[in-house]
Tab-separated table of C-alpha atoms in Angstrom:
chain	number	residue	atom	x	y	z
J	1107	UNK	CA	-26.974	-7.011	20.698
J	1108	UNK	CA	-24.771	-5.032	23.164
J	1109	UNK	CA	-25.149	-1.390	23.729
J	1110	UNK	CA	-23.373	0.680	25.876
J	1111	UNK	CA	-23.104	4.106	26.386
J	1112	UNK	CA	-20.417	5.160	24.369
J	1113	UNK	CA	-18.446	8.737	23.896
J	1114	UNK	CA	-19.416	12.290	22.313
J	1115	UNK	CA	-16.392	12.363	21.156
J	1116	UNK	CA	-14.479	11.449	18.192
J	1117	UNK	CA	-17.625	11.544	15.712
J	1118	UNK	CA	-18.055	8.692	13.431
J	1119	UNK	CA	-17.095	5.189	13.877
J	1120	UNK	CA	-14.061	4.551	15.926
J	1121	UNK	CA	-12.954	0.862	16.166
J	1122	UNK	CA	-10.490	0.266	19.381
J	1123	UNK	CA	-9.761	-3.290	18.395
J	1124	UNK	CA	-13.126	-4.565	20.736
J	1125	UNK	CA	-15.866	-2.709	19.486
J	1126	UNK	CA	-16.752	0.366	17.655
J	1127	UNK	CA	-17.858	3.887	19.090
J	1128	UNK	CA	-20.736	5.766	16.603
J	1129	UNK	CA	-21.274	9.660	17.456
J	1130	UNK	CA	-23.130	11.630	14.783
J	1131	UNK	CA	-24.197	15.208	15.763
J	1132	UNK	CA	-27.500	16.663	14.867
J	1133	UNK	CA	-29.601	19.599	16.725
J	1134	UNK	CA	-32.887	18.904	14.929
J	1135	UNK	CA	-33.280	15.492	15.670
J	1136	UNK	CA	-35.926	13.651	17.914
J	1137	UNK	CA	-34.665	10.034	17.356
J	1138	UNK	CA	-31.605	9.071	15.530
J	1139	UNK	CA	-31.439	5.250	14.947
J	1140	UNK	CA	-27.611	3.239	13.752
J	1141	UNK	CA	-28.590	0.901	11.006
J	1142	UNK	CA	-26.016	-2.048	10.396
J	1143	UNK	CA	-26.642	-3.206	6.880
J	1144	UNK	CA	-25.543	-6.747	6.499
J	1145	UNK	CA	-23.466	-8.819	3.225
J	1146	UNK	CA	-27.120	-9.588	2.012
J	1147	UNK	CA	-28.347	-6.127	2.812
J	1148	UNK	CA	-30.224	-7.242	5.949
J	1149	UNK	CA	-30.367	-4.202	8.267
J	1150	UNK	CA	-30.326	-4.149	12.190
J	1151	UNK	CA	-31.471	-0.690	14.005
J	1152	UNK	CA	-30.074	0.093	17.214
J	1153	UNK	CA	-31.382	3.345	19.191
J	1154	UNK	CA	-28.981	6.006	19.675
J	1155	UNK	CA	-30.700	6.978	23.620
J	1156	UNK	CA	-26.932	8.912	24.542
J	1157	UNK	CA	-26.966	12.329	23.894
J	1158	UNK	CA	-23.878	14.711	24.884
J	1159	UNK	CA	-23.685	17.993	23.242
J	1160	UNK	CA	-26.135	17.457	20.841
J	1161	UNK	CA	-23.894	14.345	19.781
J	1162	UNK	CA	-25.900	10.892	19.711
J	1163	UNK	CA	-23.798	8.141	20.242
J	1164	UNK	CA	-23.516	4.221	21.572
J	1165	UNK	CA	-20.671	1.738	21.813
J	1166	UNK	CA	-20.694	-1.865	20.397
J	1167	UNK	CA	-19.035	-4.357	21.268
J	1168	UNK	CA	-17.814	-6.991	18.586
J	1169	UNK	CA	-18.489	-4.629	15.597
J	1170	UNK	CA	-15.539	-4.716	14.066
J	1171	UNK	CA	-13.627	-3.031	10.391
J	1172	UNK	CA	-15.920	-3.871	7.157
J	1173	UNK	CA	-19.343	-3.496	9.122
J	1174	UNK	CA	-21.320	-1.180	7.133
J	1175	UNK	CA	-23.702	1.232	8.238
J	1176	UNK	CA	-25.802	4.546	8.387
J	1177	UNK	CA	-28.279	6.859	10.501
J	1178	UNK	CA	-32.135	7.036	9.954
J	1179	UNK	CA	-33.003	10.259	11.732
J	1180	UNK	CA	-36.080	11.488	12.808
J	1181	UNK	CA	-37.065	14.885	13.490
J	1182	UNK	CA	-39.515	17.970	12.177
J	1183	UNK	CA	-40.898	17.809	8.381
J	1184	UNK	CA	-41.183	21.541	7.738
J	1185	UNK	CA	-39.748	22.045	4.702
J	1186	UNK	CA	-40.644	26.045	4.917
J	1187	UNK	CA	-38.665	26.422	7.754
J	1188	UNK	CA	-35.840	24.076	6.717
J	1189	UNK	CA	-36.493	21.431	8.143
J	1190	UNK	CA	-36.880	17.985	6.271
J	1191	UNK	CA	-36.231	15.416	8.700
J	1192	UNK	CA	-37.169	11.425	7.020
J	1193	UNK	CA	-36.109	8.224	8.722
J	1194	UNK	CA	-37.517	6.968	5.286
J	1195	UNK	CA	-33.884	8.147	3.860
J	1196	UNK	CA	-30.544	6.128	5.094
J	1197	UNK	CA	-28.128	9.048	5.759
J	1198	UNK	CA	-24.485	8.732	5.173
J	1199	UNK	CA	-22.589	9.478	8.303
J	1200	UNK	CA	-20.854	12.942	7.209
J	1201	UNK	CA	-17.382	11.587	9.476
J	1202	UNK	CA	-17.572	8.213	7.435
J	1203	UNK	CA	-13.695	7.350	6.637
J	1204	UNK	CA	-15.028	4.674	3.996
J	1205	UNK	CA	-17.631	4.390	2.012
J	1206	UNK	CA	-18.980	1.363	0.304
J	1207	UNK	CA	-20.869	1.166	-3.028
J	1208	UNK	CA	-22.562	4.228	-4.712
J	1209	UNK	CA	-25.254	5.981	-5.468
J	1210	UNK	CA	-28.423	4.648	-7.754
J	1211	UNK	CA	-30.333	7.724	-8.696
J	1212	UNK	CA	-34.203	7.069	-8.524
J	1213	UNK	CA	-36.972	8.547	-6.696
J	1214	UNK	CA	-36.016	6.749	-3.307
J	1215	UNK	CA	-32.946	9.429	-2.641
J	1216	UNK	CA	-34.877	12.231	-2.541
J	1217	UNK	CA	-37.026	13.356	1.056
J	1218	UNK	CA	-39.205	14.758	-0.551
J	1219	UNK	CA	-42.027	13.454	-3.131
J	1220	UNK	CA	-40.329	14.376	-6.592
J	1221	UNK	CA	-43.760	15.590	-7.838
J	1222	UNK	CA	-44.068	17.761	-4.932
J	1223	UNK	CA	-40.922	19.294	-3.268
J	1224	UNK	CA	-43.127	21.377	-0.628
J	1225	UNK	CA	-45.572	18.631	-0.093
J	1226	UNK	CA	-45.444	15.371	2.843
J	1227	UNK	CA	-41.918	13.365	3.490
J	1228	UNK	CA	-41.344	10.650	0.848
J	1229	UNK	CA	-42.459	7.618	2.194
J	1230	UNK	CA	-40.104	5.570	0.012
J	1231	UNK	CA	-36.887	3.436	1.642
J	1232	UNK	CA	-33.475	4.696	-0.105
J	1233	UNK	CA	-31.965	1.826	1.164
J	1234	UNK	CA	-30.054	0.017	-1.261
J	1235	UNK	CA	-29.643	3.421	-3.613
J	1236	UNK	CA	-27.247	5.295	-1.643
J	1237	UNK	CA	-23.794	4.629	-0.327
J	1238	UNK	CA	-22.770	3.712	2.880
J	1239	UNK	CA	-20.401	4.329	5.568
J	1240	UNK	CA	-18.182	1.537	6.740
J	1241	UNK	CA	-15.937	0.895	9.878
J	1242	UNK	CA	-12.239	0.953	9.311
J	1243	UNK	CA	-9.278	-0.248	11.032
J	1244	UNK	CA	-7.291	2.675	12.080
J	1245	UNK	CA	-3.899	0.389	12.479
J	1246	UNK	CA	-1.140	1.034	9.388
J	1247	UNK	CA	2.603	0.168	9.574
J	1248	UNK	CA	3.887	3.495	8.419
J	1249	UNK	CA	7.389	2.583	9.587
J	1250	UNK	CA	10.231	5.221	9.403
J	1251	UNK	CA	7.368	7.319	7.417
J	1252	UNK	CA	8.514	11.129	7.527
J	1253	UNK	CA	7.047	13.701	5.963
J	1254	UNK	CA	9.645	15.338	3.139
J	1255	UNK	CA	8.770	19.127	4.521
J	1256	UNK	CA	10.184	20.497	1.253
J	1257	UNK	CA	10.850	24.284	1.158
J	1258	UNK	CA	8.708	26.140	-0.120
J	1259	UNK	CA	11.210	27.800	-2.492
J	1260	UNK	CA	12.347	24.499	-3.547
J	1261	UNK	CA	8.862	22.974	-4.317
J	1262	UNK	CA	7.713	22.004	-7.673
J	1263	UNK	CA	3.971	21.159	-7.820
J	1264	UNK	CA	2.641	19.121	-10.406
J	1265	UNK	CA	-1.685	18.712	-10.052
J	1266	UNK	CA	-2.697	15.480	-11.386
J	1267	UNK	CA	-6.126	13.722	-11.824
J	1268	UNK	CA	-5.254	9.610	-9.895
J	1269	UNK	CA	-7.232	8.348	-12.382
J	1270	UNK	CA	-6.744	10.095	-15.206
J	1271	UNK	CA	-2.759	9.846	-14.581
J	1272	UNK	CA	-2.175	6.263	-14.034
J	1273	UNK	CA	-4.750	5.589	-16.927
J	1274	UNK	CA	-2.394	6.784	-19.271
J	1275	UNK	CA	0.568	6.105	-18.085
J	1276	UNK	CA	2.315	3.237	-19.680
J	1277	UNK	CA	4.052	1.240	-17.624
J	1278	UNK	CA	1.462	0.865	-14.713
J	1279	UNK	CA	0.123	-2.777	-14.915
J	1280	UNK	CA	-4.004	-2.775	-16.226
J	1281	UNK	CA	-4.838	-3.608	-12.856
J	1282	UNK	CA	-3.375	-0.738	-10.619
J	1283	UNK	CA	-4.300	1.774	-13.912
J	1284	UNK	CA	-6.661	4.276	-12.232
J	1285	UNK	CA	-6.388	4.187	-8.649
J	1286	UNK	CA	-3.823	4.865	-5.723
J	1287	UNK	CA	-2.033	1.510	-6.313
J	1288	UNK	CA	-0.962	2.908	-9.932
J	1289	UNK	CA	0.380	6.336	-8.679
J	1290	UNK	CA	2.595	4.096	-5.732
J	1291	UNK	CA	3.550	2.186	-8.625
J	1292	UNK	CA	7.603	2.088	-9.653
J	1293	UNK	CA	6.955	3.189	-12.889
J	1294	UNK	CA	4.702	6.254	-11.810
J	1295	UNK	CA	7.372	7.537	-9.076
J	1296	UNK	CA	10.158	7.395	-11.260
J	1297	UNK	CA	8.252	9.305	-13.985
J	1298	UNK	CA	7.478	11.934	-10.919
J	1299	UNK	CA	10.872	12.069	-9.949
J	1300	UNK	CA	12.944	12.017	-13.681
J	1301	UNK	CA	10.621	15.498	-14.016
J	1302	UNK	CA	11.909	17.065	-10.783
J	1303	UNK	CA	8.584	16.970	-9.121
J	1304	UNK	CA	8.589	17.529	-4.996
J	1305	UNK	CA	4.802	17.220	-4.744
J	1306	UNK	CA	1.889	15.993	-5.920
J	1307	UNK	CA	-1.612	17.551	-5.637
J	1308	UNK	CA	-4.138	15.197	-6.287
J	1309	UNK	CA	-7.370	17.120	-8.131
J	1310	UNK	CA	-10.451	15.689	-5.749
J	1311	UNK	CA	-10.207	12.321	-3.508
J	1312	UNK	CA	-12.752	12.455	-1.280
J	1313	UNK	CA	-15.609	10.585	-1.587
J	1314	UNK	CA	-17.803	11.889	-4.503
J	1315	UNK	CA	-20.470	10.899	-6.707
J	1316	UNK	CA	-21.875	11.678	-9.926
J	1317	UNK	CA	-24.895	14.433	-10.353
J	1318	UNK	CA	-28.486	13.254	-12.070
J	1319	UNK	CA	-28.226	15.117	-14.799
J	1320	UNK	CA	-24.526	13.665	-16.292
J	1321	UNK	CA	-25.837	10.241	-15.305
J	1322	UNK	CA	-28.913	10.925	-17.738
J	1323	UNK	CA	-26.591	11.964	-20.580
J	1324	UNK	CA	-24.917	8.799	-20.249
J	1325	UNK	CA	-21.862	10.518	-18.570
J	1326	UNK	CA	-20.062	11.277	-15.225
J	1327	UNK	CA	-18.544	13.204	-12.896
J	1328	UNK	CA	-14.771	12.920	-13.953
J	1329	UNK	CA	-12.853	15.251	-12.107
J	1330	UNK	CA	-14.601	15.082	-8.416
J	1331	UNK	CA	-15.257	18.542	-7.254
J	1332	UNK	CA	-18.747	16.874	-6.128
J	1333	UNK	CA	-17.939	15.719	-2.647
J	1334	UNK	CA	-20.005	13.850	-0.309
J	1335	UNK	CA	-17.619	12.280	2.575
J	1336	UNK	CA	-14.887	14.336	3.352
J	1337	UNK	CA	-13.084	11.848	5.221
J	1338	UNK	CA	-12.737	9.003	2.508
J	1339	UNK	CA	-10.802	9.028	-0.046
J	1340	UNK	CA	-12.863	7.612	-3.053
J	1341	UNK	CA	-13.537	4.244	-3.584
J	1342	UNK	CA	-13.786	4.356	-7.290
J	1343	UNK	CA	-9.831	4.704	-7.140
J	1344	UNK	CA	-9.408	1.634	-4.956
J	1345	UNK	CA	-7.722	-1.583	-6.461
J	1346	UNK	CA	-8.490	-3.093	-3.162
J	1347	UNK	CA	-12.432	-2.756	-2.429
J	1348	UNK	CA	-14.533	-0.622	-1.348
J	1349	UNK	CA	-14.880	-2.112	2.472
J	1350	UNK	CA	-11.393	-0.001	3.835
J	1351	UNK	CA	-9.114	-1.212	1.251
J	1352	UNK	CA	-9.331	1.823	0.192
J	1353	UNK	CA	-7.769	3.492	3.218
J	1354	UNK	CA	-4.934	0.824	3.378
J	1355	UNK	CA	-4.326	1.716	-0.199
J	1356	UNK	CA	-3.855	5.120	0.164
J	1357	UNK	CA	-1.588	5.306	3.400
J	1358	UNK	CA	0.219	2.894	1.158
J	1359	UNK	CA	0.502	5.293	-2.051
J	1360	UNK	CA	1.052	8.282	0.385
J	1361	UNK	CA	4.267	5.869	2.529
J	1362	UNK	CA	5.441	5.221	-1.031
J	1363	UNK	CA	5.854	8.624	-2.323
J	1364	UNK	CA	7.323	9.658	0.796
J	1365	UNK	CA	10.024	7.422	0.330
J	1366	UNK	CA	10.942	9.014	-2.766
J	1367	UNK	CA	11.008	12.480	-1.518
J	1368	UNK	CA	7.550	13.225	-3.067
J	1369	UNK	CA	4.821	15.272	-1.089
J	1370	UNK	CA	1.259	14.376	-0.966
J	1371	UNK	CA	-1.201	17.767	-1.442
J	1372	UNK	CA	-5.017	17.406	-1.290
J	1373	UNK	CA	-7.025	19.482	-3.208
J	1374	UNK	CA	-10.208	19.436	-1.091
J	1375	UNK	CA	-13.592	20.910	-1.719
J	1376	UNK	CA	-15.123	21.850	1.681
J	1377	UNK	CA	-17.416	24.573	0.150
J	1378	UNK	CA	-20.475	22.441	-0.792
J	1379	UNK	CA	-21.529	18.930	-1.080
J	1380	UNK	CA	-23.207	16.703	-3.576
J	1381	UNK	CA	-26.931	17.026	-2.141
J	1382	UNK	CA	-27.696	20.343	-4.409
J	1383	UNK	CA	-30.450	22.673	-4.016
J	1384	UNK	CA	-33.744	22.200	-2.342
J	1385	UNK	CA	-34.666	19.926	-5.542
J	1386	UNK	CA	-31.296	17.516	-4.811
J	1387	UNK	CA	-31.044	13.888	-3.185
J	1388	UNK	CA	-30.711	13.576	0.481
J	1389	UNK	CA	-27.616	11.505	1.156
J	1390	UNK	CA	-26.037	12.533	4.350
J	1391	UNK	CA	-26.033	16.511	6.126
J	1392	UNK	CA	-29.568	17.144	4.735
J	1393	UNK	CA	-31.200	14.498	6.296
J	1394	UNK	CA	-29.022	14.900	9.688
J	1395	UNK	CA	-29.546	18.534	10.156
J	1396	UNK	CA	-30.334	20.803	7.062
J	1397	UNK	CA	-30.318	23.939	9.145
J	1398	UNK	CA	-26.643	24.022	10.368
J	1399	UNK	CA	-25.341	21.991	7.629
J	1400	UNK	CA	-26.081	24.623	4.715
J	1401	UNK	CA	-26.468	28.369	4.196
J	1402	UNK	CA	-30.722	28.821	4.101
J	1403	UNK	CA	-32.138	32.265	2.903
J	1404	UNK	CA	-32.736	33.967	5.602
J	1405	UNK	CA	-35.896	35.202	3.530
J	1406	UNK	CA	-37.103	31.788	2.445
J	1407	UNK	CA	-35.794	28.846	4.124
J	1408	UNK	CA	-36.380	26.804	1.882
J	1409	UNK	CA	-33.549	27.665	-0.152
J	1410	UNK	CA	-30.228	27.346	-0.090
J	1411	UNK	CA	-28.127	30.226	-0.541
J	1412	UNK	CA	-25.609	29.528	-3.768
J	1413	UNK	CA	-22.080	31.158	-4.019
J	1414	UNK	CA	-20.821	28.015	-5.343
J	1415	UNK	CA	-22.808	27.684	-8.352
J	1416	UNK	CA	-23.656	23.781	-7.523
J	1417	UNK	CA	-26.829	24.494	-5.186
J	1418	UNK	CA	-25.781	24.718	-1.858
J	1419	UNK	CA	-23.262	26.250	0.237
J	1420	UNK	CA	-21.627	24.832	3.697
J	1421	UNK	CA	-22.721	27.104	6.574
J	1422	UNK	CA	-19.005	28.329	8.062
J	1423	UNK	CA	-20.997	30.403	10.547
J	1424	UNK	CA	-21.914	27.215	12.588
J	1425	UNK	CA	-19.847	25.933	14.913
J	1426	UNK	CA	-20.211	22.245	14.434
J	1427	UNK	CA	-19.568	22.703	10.274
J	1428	UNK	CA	-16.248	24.481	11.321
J	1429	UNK	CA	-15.531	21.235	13.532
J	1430	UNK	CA	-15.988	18.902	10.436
J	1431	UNK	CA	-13.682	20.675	8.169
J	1432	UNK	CA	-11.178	20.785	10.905
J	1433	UNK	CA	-11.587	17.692	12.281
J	1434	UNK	CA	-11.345	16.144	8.391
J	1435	UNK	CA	-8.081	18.394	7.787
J	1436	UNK	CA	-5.866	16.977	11.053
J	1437	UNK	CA	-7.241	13.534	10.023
J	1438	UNK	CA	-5.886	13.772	6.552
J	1439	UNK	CA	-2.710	15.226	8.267
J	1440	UNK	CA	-2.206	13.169	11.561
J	1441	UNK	CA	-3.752	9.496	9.943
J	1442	UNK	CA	-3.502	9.517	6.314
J	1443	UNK	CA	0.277	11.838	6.485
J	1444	UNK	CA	-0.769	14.116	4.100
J	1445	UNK	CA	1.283	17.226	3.325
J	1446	UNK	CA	-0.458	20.011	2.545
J	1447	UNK	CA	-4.297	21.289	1.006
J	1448	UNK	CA	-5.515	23.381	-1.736
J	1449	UNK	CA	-8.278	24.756	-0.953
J	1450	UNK	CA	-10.899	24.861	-3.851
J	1451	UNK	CA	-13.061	28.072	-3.822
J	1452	UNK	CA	-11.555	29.016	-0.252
J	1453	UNK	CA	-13.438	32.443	-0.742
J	1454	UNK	CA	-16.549	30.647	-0.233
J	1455	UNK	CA	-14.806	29.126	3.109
J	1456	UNK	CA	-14.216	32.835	4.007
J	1457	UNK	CA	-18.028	34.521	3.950
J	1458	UNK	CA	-19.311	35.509	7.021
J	1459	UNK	CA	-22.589	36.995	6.311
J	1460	UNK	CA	-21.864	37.923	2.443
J	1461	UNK	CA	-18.595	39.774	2.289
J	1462	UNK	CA	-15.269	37.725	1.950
J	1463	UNK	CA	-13.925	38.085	4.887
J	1464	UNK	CA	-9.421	37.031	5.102
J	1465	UNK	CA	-10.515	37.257	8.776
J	1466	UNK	CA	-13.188	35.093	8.639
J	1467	UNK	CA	-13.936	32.389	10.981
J	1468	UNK	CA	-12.275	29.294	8.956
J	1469	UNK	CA	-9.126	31.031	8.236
J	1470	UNK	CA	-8.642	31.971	11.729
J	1471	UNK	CA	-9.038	27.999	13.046
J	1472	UNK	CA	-6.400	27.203	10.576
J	1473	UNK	CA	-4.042	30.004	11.612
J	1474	UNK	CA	-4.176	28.817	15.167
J	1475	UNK	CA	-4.282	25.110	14.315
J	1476	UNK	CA	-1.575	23.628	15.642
J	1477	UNK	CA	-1.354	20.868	13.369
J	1478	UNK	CA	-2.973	22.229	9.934
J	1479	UNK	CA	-1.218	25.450	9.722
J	1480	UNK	CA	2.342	23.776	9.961
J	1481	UNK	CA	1.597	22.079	5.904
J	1482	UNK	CA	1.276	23.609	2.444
J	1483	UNK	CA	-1.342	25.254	2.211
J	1484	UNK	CA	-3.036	26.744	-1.191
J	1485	UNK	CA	-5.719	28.702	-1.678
J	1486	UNK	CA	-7.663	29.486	-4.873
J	1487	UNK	CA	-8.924	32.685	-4.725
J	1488	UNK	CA	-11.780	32.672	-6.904
């Protein structure tokens, strides 16, 4: 197989119609290896041997939209300091714009042995049990697309859950019923408009999955605020498959409401992820670089400091977390045409050491953003 250099820069997978550029950023690691996981789940490692600003990256020619894939990292296993580095554990790439299948809870996702969170790396393989990221083809005939750029004072919001919406909505055919197709769907835009609505703000779409202890009751996670990929919008609401359909889909439901005069607002949840505490899976940041990824105790690094209330907390103090979340925002603005964000717990985005801070770090990116701070932005200030 081909390997060439590659850029830094954009991170993730970028197809350009010949090949596809990977870039995944980690400070911890020793070794980062690109798995490409085949239709029958065969997997092919390729060495990541660039490294640009502590970005690891390689070019491949031929790998084209649909090719699935993640990062086995290696790196320190000193879970005292932090540190949990496994190449054991196939790590979701955290700029993934697709992901493909879900995740299996069993003793495979977790780094460490579940008998023994402080002990040796678990030496089991997780692949297979967790999702994975796949290439995309960043080509969409948007057409005469234009964002509606309502007034503010004329706006009428109305939140909605995509699934819960076009599940109940009567005249949305069985098969659309629950995903992006159904809210794109005649019948669902003139329901939006006969009510006066202006926007839409979809409750969670990024890619999230369900905790371990809902899927032991026999339930799951219905509403989304559990995110894992904040580039994706969830597969589970994808009439078209789960290997980029979903992204076609979408740009498609977003065109569509457009055309009717309808704005598209996100509400995102860049707080925390869906890896939990110290005790949670490893599924993506984790396994990639715990120690900028999350907010440690500064008194025992082992832990994660917790002003969500779901086990973990993104660290807004590091440079490179502040990238993601900004780099996910103008992608959801500048590819996918969204309108606007709310921005769930933003108080949590706003804490620079513990204080809430309105002149924190995050809010000051957005401010000067030139293309975020021109949409709708919402804040809940909880």
């Amino acid at each position: 197989m081909d390997v060439w250099p590659g850029n830094a820069y954009p991170l993730g997978a970028t197809y350009d119609g010949t090949g596809t550029n990977f870039s995944v950023f980690s400070e911890v690691a020793e070794r980062i290896e690109l798995c490409l996981v085949g239709k029958k789940g065969k997997e092919t490692r390729v060495d990541l041997e660039e490294v640009t600003a502590l970005c690891w990256h390689a070019y491949l020619p031929g790998i084209e939209p649909g090719q699935r894939y993640g990062f086995r990292v290696h790196g320190p296993w000193r879970p005292a300091e932090g540190l949990v580095a496994n190449p054991q554990k196939l790590l979701l790439d955290p700029y993934a714009k697709a992901v493909c299948g879900g995740l299996t809870w069993n003793d495979s996702v977790f780094a460490h042995r579940v008998d023994d969170p402080d002990g040796p790396p678990s030496d089991l393989d997780s692949l297979g049990s967790v999702p994975l990221a796949v290439v995309t083809n960043p080509y969409f005939d948007w057409g005469d697309d234009r964002p509606p750029r309502t007034p503010w004072h004329e706006t009428v919001v109305y939140e909605l859950h995509t699934r819960g919406f076009t599940k109940t909505h009567p005249g949305i055919p069985p098969e659309q019923q629950g995903t992006f197709a159904g809210l794109a769907h005649p019948a669902a835009v003139e329901h939006l408009r006969r009510l006066g609505v202006t926007a839409v703000e979809l409750q969670p779409v990024h890619q999230f999955v369900d905790e371990h202890a809902l899927v032991n009751a026999g339930l799951r996670n219905y509403w989304g605020y559990n995110s894992i990929a904040f580039f994706a919008p969830h597969n589970g609401y994808s009439s078209s498959g789960d290997l980029g359909g979903q992204v076609r889909e979408f740009k498609q439901m977003v065109r569509t409401l457009h055309e009717a005069d309808i704005e598209v607002i996100l509400d995102v949840v860049y707080n925390h992820t869906a890896e939990g505490n110290r005790l949670g899976p490893t599924l993506s940041f984790k396994g990639i670089d715990n120690q900028a990824y999350y907010r440690l105790s500064p008194d025992d690094p082992r832990l994660f400091v917790d002003y969500t209330g779901t086990g973990n907390t993104l660290n807004m103090r590091h440079p490179h977390v502040l990238q993601l979340i900004m780099d996910s925002l103008r992608y959801w603005v500048t590819e996918m045409h969204v309108d606007g964000f709310r921005f769930d717990l933003a108080a949590t985005l706003a804490r620079e050491l513990h204080d809430v801070d309105r002149l924190s770090a995050f809010f000051d990116l957005i401010q000067q953003d030139p293309v975020v701070s021109q949409v709708k932005l919402i804040a809940e200030p909880w």
